[in-house]
Amino acid sequence: MPARTESACPQPRAPKGEPRAPTGGRPYRPFMELVSQHTKNIMEGCKERARRAGLRFEDETLEYLVTNRDLLELTPKNMIPTLYDYWVHDVEVLKEKGRYELYPGNPYETVINTRPAISYYNDNNPDWMNVMIFYHVLGHIDFFQNNLFFRHTWDFDLTGQALADKRLIASLRSRHGRWVDYVIEFSRGIDNLVGYFDELARIYAPGSGDRPTRLDYYFDVFLQSERKVRITDYVKEVNRYNDCVRRHKELGEQTFFADTQAKYPEFEALYLKSLESKPARRRDLLQFLMEESDFLNREENAWMKPVLQIVRKTSIYFQPQIRSKIMNEGWASYWHEKLFMQDERICGHEVEYARVHSGVASLPRVGLNPYALGMRMFQNIEEMADKGRYSNTYQRLHDAESRHRFDLRTGKGFETIFRVREDFSDYLFLSTFLDQEFVDRHRLFVTERRLNQERMVWEYVVTSRKAEDYRKMLLNQLYHPPRIEIDREKSAGNLLYLVHRFEGKPLVQEYIPNTLLGIEFLWGGPVRLETSEAVRAAGSEMGQEGEIEWRRVVYEMKERKLSKTPLF
């Protein structure tokens, strides 16, 4: 559990430089054997207890014993042994081995979101520890198989598909050599721009969702895009609709549109025209390149497109793990504590358990422990819901003593945490439930690292104890890829024009040259990227904090040479 849950681990980025032929073809085979029947029986007993407590998961699971060396070898592949070979994986293995020699540790388990779910256990774990660990694993599996952000993975066999992809890439590498690694590296440079939410939207969209109703079209398209009304006028229209429904009941909508027709004679014609046109399908950058690149669609380069598809498909599969790290680890830690404390097999191992659990679930004074924070947030949500504190009555209380005594004994805690587990991601989880009471209760704070010039040492200084500041600090640490869109109007001829929709975070400048180089190769022509960069505000002095301005600039990669031009 102190080790990462590998399903929640983003793929490593390729370092700079020319790709080399992979050494991934070396004959290393990890020591992986199924757990003994004795251990399997223990784990089946854990499943029964977990189900009685309310967890839901598929019956079949696979558990393997592995060595620490195996975990080092499998970590770069997100613990998927069948994932395609790539030279960066070998670099990561060497780096992890060096780190392990300096800081040896014993990772207790790791679990991956496959069908059936696969988990790995260190080959020297005692029985009592495997009981505790398996409860933790079952928490992960329940999260994978019930959280709606994982919906696109529920009916997908990753290990089988990964093996087919691995064989395809090996076959391509035998014919095209190092060019396969170029394509992989260039594709992975933009694999964080995949349309993950678009994939989810297609799954959840109802069958008739492509054809908007008259009401949806009026409020979502006509008023906003066609008429571009002000917010006050938009609200007036909402109130007019509600008033019509309230006064005329079943005929309310008909009455509303009768008045609308008099106000906007063109509305009906535009609505009927919208039904005839097919909605534009949103495509991410990798999809756009596969479909629109003349270079990739040449007969001699067609082999590259399956490689892009493999990279894109793998990235989308792991997107929810990256976006739910705190919830996922917190949920698993909540359940291993709850279930193992009730299990008679803890008897005689209380001290050992306390030592292991404290290493997993202790809140650091500086930094973030997703296991600890997520677990305490779920416990807090359960307590708050049990006492009926998610109510307007409680929120209107301002007296600290009255808030402390407030308890409606609703008993809705379990129901609430299961609903949260199903519907939330890390961003929603922190934004909704991390409040001032939680921050005060656990004495959380925001720190800043400063240099004490008198003593010449680094010191951590508490800068805030406000929930909004602590929440902002955590949200800034969450995975948030940039929003890059293709501007079709500015993409003239063989030029590809990309626009970075600035959200307050600039692109990492050191990655821009190599990333644009890769896109130019895959596109087969010059590429421009419009983005925002920080510049020193006019009149500000050197060393002043916060005195910056944002200006739009355009990077252009043409014939492998990069240039930058300010827009204004």
XYZ file of C-alpha atoms in Angstrom:
568
model
C 0.000 0.000 0.000
C 2.816 2.508 0.499
C 3.700 1.647 -3.073
C 1.749 3.320 -5.825
C -1.406 1.708 -7.074
C -0.037 1.283 -10.532
C -3.406 1.692 -12.182
C -3.329 5.256 -10.884
C 0.116 5.987 -12.316
C 0.531 8.108 -15.483
C 2.782 6.816 -18.214
C 6.394 8.040 -18.110
C 7.438 10.679 -20.598
C 10.206 10.085 -23.079
C 13.405 12.010 -22.382
C 14.861 14.290 -24.998
C 16.992 12.952 -27.775
C 16.774 10.432 -30.554
C 14.893 7.213 -29.830
C 17.067 4.148 -29.698
C 16.167 0.618 -30.587
C 14.593 -0.910 -27.490
C 16.439 -3.316 -25.308
C 12.941 -4.433 -24.316
C 13.485 -7.589 -26.311
C 15.764 -8.965 -23.601
C 14.671 -12.368 -22.317
C 13.682 -11.260 -18.807
C 10.598 -13.076 -17.576
C 9.175 -11.947 -14.253
C 8.702 -14.454 -11.493
C 4.920 -14.548 -11.375
C 3.121 -17.456 -9.817
C -0.412 -17.617 -8.522
C -0.804 -17.416 -4.758
C -1.085 -20.729 -2.941
C -4.460 -22.360 -2.386
C -4.117 -21.553 1.305
C -3.731 -17.815 0.557
C -6.479 -17.929 -2.081
C -8.907 -19.366 0.497
C -8.028 -16.515 2.854
C -8.756 -14.016 0.103
C -12.072 -15.618 -0.813
C -13.096 -15.222 2.821
C -12.172 -11.537 2.595
C -14.435 -11.202 -0.455
C -17.432 -12.541 1.477
C -16.890 -10.096 4.336
C -16.365 -7.188 1.939
C -19.599 -7.967 0.086
C -21.533 -8.139 3.345
C -20.161 -4.692 4.172
C -21.520 -3.317 0.884
C -18.672 -3.511 -1.648
C -19.581 -4.680 -5.161
C -17.165 -6.359 -7.554
C -16.950 -9.231 -10.009
C -16.345 -12.709 -8.635
C -13.161 -13.530 -10.533
C -9.837 -12.046 -9.476
C -6.242 -13.121 -10.070
C -3.529 -12.814 -7.428
C 0.178 -13.304 -8.154
C 3.275 -13.525 -5.984
C 6.140 -11.372 -7.247
C 9.557 -10.251 -6.090
C 10.684 -6.667 -5.649
C 12.695 -7.010 -8.854
C 9.533 -7.976 -10.719
C 7.799 -4.851 -9.492
C 10.726 -2.724 -10.677
C 10.520 -4.357 -14.111
C 6.747 -3.994 -14.412
C 6.334 -0.492 -12.976
C 7.166 1.384 -16.235
C 4.490 -0.701 -17.977
C 1.861 0.242 -15.390
C 2.068 -3.356 -14.125
C 0.711 -4.693 -17.448
C 3.229 -7.411 -18.484
C 1.762 -7.537 -21.991
C 2.174 -3.796 -22.689
C 4.265 -2.982 -25.767
C 8.055 -2.723 -25.431
C 9.594 0.715 -25.616
C 13.109 1.922 -24.850
C 11.916 4.442 -22.249
C 10.638 1.516 -20.174
C 14.208 0.193 -19.949
C 15.496 3.600 -18.855
C 12.832 3.724 -16.148
C 13.786 0.227 -14.935
C 17.445 1.242 -14.586
C 16.426 4.400 -12.722
C 14.164 2.467 -10.342
C 16.894 -0.100 -9.674
C 19.321 2.669 -8.769
C 16.773 4.246 -6.444
C 16.031 0.857 -4.855
C 19.723 0.275 -4.093
C 19.826 3.595 -2.246
C 16.398 3.370 -0.603
C 15.300 -0.262 -0.442
C 11.678 -0.832 0.460
C 9.067 -3.528 0.406
C 6.003 -2.592 -1.680
C 3.116 -4.570 -0.242
C 0.799 -4.762 -3.244
C -0.326 -3.252 -6.492
C -3.560 -3.790 -8.392
C -4.581 -3.109 -11.992
C -7.978 -2.456 -13.473
C -8.363 -5.444 -15.795
C -10.987 -8.142 -16.360
C -10.494 -10.119 -14.214
C -8.796 -7.712 -11.807
C -5.140 -8.634 -11.226
C -3.203 -7.868 -8.063
C 0.412 -8.577 -7.120
C 1.763 -9.419 -3.660
C 5.272 -9.497 -2.346
C 6.465 -13.066 -1.980
C 7.442 -12.634 1.696
C 4.178 -11.231 3.095
C 2.804 -13.101 6.150
C -0.836 -14.238 6.181
C -2.132 -11.459 8.446
C -0.619 -8.841 6.138
C -2.168 -10.440 3.058
C -5.566 -10.218 4.765
C -5.135 -6.498 5.382
C -3.701 -5.922 1.912
C -6.468 -7.849 0.175
C -9.103 -5.701 1.870
C -7.228 -2.708 0.454
C -7.183 -4.330 -2.991
C -10.909 -5.072 -2.830
C -11.505 -1.386 -2.108
C -9.616 -0.535 -5.302
C -11.496 -3.124 -7.346
C -14.841 -1.871 -6.051
C -13.815 1.660 -7.031
C -12.668 0.608 -10.518
C -15.851 -1.322 -11.232
C -18.373 1.202 -9.890
C -16.979 4.711 -10.324
C -18.602 6.255 -13.411
C -15.359 7.831 -14.604
C -14.134 4.268 -15.301
C -17.228 3.377 -17.345
C -15.299 2.971 -20.606
C -13.084 0.301 -18.990
C -15.838 -1.944 -17.645
C -16.266 -4.045 -20.780
C -12.710 -3.917 -22.079
C -10.001 -6.579 -21.777
C -6.834 -4.502 -21.462
C -4.388 -7.364 -20.981
C -5.607 -9.224 -24.080
C -5.640 -6.063 -26.200
C -2.216 -5.038 -24.886
C -0.760 -8.392 -25.948
C -2.157 -7.953 -29.468
C -0.753 -4.406 -29.561
C 2.641 -5.614 -28.357
C 2.830 -8.219 -31.108
C 1.794 -5.669 -33.730
C 4.477 -3.190 -32.651
C 7.104 -5.961 -32.568
C 6.108 -6.903 -36.108
C 6.294 -3.287 -37.277
C 9.663 -2.848 -35.574
C 11.077 -5.835 -37.468
C 10.141 -4.110 -40.753
C 10.642 -0.411 -39.999
C 13.255 -0.458 -37.254
C 13.819 2.679 -35.191
C 11.102 4.629 -37.039
C 8.549 2.776 -34.938
C 10.140 4.280 -31.827
C 10.099 7.733 -33.385
C 6.352 7.415 -33.978
C 5.763 6.097 -30.440
C 7.773 8.937 -28.921
C 6.056 11.631 -30.992
C 2.628 10.165 -30.202
C 3.329 9.920 -26.482
C 4.380 13.554 -26.521
C 0.710 14.488 -27.040
C -1.055 11.523 -25.435
C -2.258 13.768 -22.593
C -4.448 15.647 -25.109
C -6.774 12.710 -25.791
C -10.535 13.313 -25.679
C -11.242 11.339 -22.519
C -14.444 13.186 -21.618
C -15.687 12.919 -25.201
C -15.340 9.133 -24.897
C -17.385 9.176 -21.694
C -20.001 11.448 -23.283
C -20.541 8.971 -26.102
C -21.127 6.180 -23.582
C -23.598 8.111 -21.445
C -25.440 9.880 -24.265
C -29.002 8.558 -24.780
C -29.888 7.053 -28.130
C -31.751 10.121 -29.321
C -29.200 12.560 -27.961
C -28.000 13.567 -31.440
C -31.308 15.395 -32.132
C -31.961 18.162 -29.590
C -35.524 18.937 -28.553
C -37.047 22.292 -29.497
C -36.614 23.470 -25.910
C -32.951 22.389 -25.725
C -32.180 24.038 -29.037
C -33.830 27.295 -27.968
C -31.938 27.662 -24.697
C -28.645 25.934 -25.539
C -28.082 27.039 -29.134
C -30.469 29.713 -30.375
C -30.262 32.163 -27.491
C -26.558 31.626 -26.821
C -25.049 31.128 -30.289
C -27.545 32.660 -32.728
C -28.924 35.627 -30.788
C -26.027 35.904 -28.304
C -28.301 37.421 -25.693
C -27.084 38.901 -22.439
C -27.290 36.838 -19.260
C -30.106 39.012 -17.924
C -32.174 38.412 -21.075
C -31.422 34.698 -20.917
C -32.685 34.549 -17.321
C -35.822 36.428 -18.355
C -36.535 33.755 -20.960
C -36.062 31.004 -18.371
C -38.514 32.774 -16.070
C -40.974 33.246 -18.950
C -40.861 29.511 -19.680
C -41.370 28.586 -16.017
C -44.272 31.025 -15.787
C -45.947 29.489 -18.859
C -45.629 25.977 -17.455
C -46.927 27.087 -14.076
C -50.000 28.841 -15.510
C -50.870 26.567 -18.437
C -49.680 23.153 -17.138
C -49.538 20.671 -20.066
C -49.977 23.459 -22.622
C -47.246 25.563 -21.071
C -44.483 24.677 -23.559
C -46.826 25.132 -26.518
C -47.843 28.558 -25.249
C -44.218 29.486 -24.660
C -43.209 28.719 -28.251
C -46.271 30.475 -29.653
C -45.002 33.674 -28.032
C -41.441 32.850 -29.112
C -42.506 32.561 -32.746
C -43.901 36.082 -32.618
C -40.718 37.373 -30.966
C -38.244 35.452 -33.146
C -39.863 34.521 -36.500
C -36.664 32.853 -37.720
C -36.462 30.392 -34.796
C -38.549 27.567 -36.277
C -36.649 27.529 -39.569
C -33.294 27.420 -37.787
C -34.468 24.624 -35.515
C -35.659 22.468 -38.427
C -32.382 23.119 -40.236
C -30.445 21.949 -37.174
C -32.290 18.619 -37.271
C -31.131 18.025 -40.845
C -27.458 18.657 -40.159
C -25.360 16.057 -38.398
C -23.617 17.283 -35.255
C -19.886 17.780 -35.678
C -17.862 15.047 -34.003
C -15.234 16.410 -31.669
C -11.794 14.973 -32.303
C -8.668 15.182 -30.214
C -5.285 15.941 -31.761
C -4.272 12.291 -32.243
C -7.584 11.494 -33.934
C -7.253 14.563 -36.149
C -3.761 13.555 -37.250
C -4.831 9.995 -38.035
C -7.755 11.178 -40.144
C -6.487 14.407 -41.707
C -2.710 14.088 -42.081
C -1.740 13.640 -45.734
C 1.606 12.311 -44.552
C 0.075 9.531 -42.429
C -2.467 8.655 -45.103
C 0.145 7.975 -47.758
C 0.340 4.299 -48.591
C 3.965 3.980 -47.493
C 3.209 5.571 -44.087
C -0.096 3.873 -43.303
C 1.661 1.566 -40.813
C 2.129 4.546 -38.470
C -1.583 5.055 -37.829
C -2.059 1.822 -35.802
C 0.826 2.940 -33.574
C -0.925 6.266 -32.895
C -4.131 4.389 -32.183
C -2.388 2.105 -29.673
C -0.854 5.077 -27.830
C -4.183 6.927 -27.788
C -6.183 3.900 -26.637
C -3.718 3.144 -23.828
C -3.743 6.766 -22.646
C -7.540 6.939 -22.538
C -7.658 3.707 -20.545
C -5.468 5.158 -17.793
C -7.056 8.635 -17.712
C -9.523 7.907 -14.855
C -6.780 6.450 -12.646
C -4.808 9.667 -12.962
C -7.899 11.756 -12.201
C -9.016 9.823 -9.103
C -5.797 9.099 -7.182
C -6.915 10.684 -3.887
C -10.392 9.129 -3.963
C -9.151 5.728 -5.102
C -6.426 5.394 -2.485
C -8.620 6.943 0.205
C -11.464 4.520 -0.523
C -9.127 1.501 -0.392
C -7.510 2.718 2.846
C -10.927 3.369 4.412
C -11.961 -0.226 3.748
C -8.762 -1.979 4.742
C -8.951 -0.199 8.098
C -12.670 -0.822 8.607
C -12.715 -4.481 7.560
C -9.423 -5.609 9.052
C -10.220 -4.044 12.434
C -13.343 -6.254 12.526
C -11.498 -9.378 11.369
C -10.487 -11.846 14.080
C -7.283 -12.558 12.165
C -5.896 -9.248 13.458
C -5.568 -10.860 16.908
C -1.918 -11.023 17.926
C -0.857 -8.656 15.153
C -2.311 -5.383 16.432
C 1.069 -3.721 16.946
C 2.415 -4.818 13.566
C -0.786 -3.648 11.894
C -0.619 -0.290 13.641
C 2.946 0.184 12.448
C 2.094 -0.629 8.820
C -1.179 1.316 8.823
C 0.410 4.422 10.320
C 2.976 4.388 7.521
C 0.157 4.323 4.995
C -2.415 6.645 6.546
C -0.453 9.285 8.449
C -1.024 12.891 7.398
C 2.283 14.617 6.613
C 2.759 18.152 7.892
C 4.149 19.158 4.492
C 3.157 17.551 1.209
C 0.293 15.280 0.180
C -0.445 11.677 1.136
C -3.454 10.639 -1.012
C -4.070 7.542 1.147
C -4.382 9.603 4.325
C -6.281 12.581 2.923
C -8.766 10.489 0.937
C -9.454 8.119 3.845
C -10.121 10.950 6.299
C -12.362 12.741 3.828
C -14.511 9.625 3.361
C -14.687 9.182 7.145
C -15.669 12.829 7.515
C -18.356 12.565 4.818
C -19.803 9.500 6.542
C -19.941 11.270 9.901
C -21.423 14.458 8.457
C -24.133 12.564 6.567
C -24.955 10.401 9.603
C -25.631 13.581 11.585
C -27.613 15.255 8.794
C -25.126 18.077 8.389
C -25.422 18.226 4.592
C -28.549 20.314 4.984
C -29.560 23.961 4.748
C -30.434 23.946 8.450
C -26.874 23.087 9.430
C -25.286 25.413 6.862
C -27.278 28.365 8.235
C -25.877 27.854 11.730
C -23.082 30.279 12.605
C -22.605 29.494 16.281
C -19.712 27.059 16.777
C -21.313 25.353 19.770
C -24.613 24.824 17.939
C -22.789 23.347 14.963
C -20.828 21.040 17.255
C -24.002 19.725 18.944
C -26.005 19.373 15.692
C -27.000 15.732 15.143
C -30.197 14.611 13.391
C -29.128 10.931 13.531
C -30.162 10.358 9.924
C -27.917 7.332 9.467
C -27.247 8.284 5.833
C -23.460 8.021 6.088
C -22.906 4.699 4.314
C -25.360 5.551 1.578
C -23.631 8.881 1.012
C -20.056 7.615 0.743
C -21.113 4.939 -1.747
C -22.853 7.559 -3.843
C -19.756 9.773 -3.697
C -17.581 6.809 -4.678
C -19.758 6.309 -7.735
C -20.172 9.870 -9.020
C -17.044 11.899 -8.177
C -13.494 12.435 -9.395
C -10.685 14.049 -7.381
C -11.513 17.550 -8.586
C -15.196 17.305 -7.624
C -14.331 15.453 -4.418
C -11.994 18.165 -3.142
C -14.117 21.044 -4.407
C -17.256 19.726 -2.715
C -16.162 18.200 0.577
C -12.915 19.849 1.670
C -14.313 22.614 3.880
C -13.061 24.766 6.743
C -14.310 22.377 9.420
C -12.299 19.532 7.897
C -9.172 21.706 7.640
C -9.531 22.871 11.252
C -10.258 19.381 12.543
C -7.058 17.927 11.076
C -4.999 21.098 11.580
C -4.107 21.384 7.911
C -2.275 24.368 6.494
C -0.485 25.758 3.460
C 3.278 26.160 3.708
C 5.921 28.026 1.780
C 9.594 27.127 1.513
C 11.886 30.060 2.276
C 15.612 30.503 2.649
C 16.761 31.766 6.046
C 19.734 33.827 4.934
C 21.090 34.290 8.453
C 21.259 30.561 9.180
C 21.543 29.550 5.497
C 18.907 26.838 5.818
C 15.576 26.254 4.131
C 12.548 26.761 6.362
C 8.877 25.943 5.910
C 6.568 28.788 6.909
C 2.818 28.428 7.447
C 1.156 30.925 5.095
C -2.529 30.044 5.484
C -4.962 27.867 7.405
C -7.958 28.730 5.223
C -9.800 25.905 3.503
C -9.966 27.798 0.205
C -6.179 28.201 0.144
C -5.546 24.574 1.121
C -8.060 23.410 -1.482
C -6.450 25.591 -4.135
C -3.042 24.125 -3.294
C -4.367 20.579 -3.743
C -6.274 21.385 -6.932
C -3.106 22.873 -8.418
C -1.407 19.512 -7.878
C -4.060 17.538 -9.727
C -3.593 16.288 -13.255
C -4.868 18.973 -15.616
C -3.675 18.664 -19.218
C -3.779 21.765 -21.421
C -6.703 22.316 -23.749
C -5.329 22.385 -27.291
C -7.726 22.867 -30.202
C -7.296 22.821 -33.983
C -8.225 26.101 -35.659
C -9.572 25.014 -39.048
C -9.888 28.561 -40.368
C -6.219 29.382 -39.766
C -5.001 25.968 -40.932
C -4.481 26.936 -44.572
C -2.817 24.643 -47.086
C -0.459 22.245 -45.335
C -0.232 24.434 -42.194
C -1.633 23.062 -38.931
C -2.680 25.832 -36.514
C -3.144 24.864 -32.866
C -4.665 27.102 -30.192
C -3.986 26.701 -26.480
C -7.108 27.790 -24.569
C -5.345 29.460 -21.659
C -6.699 28.541 -18.194
C -4.172 30.326 -16.014
C -1.391 27.757 -16.422
C 1.260 28.205 -19.129
C 2.670 25.330 -21.131
C 6.000 23.902 -19.946
C 8.392 25.678 -22.288
C 11.099 23.028 -22.268
C 8.661 20.524 -23.816
C 7.414 22.817 -26.600
C 10.274 22.306 -29.135
C 10.302 18.507 -29.081
C 6.513 18.260 -28.940
C 6.073 20.545 -31.960
C 8.835 18.654 -33.754
C 6.878 15.441 -33.274
C 3.601 17.003 -34.430
C 5.332 18.419 -37.529
C 6.608 14.932 -38.359
C 3.181 13.318 -37.937
C 1.391 16.132 -39.781
C 3.896 16.342 -42.610
C 3.963 20.147 -42.700
C 4.609 23.287 -40.619
C 2.831 23.626 -37.273
C 1.924 26.772 -35.370
C 0.943 26.885 -31.719
C -0.765 29.921 -30.219
C -0.386 30.117 -26.446
C 0.050 32.534 -23.522
C 3.319 33.318 -21.772
C 4.166 35.355 -18.700
C 6.129 38.571 -19.124
C 7.260 41.126 -16.593
C 4.694 43.898 -16.145
C 5.723 47.328 -17.341
C 7.312 49.341 -14.541
C 7.788 46.370 -12.187
C 11.150 45.893 -10.556
C 13.316 42.824 -10.506
C 12.398 40.501 -7.637
C 8.845 41.732 -7.195
C 6.312 38.909 -6.900
C 3.036 38.819 -8.784
C 4.011 41.622 -11.176
C 3.488 39.740 -14.419
C 1.304 40.024 -17.480
C 0.152 37.404 -19.955
C 0.684 37.862 -23.656
C -0.237 35.667 -26.616
C 2.617 34.300 -28.700
C 2.820 31.957 -31.674
C 5.421 29.219 -31.937
C 6.107 27.842 -35.399
C 7.912 24.621 -36.207
C 8.912 24.548 -39.860
C 11.455 22.165 -41.327
C 12.532 21.237 -37.786
C 13.342 24.846 -36.857
C 11.431 26.648 -34.107
C 10.555 30.337 -34.069
C 8.421 32.496 -31.766
C 6.407 35.615 -32.614
C 4.383 37.788 -30.200
C 0.802 38.395 -31.315
C 0.408 41.753 -29.588
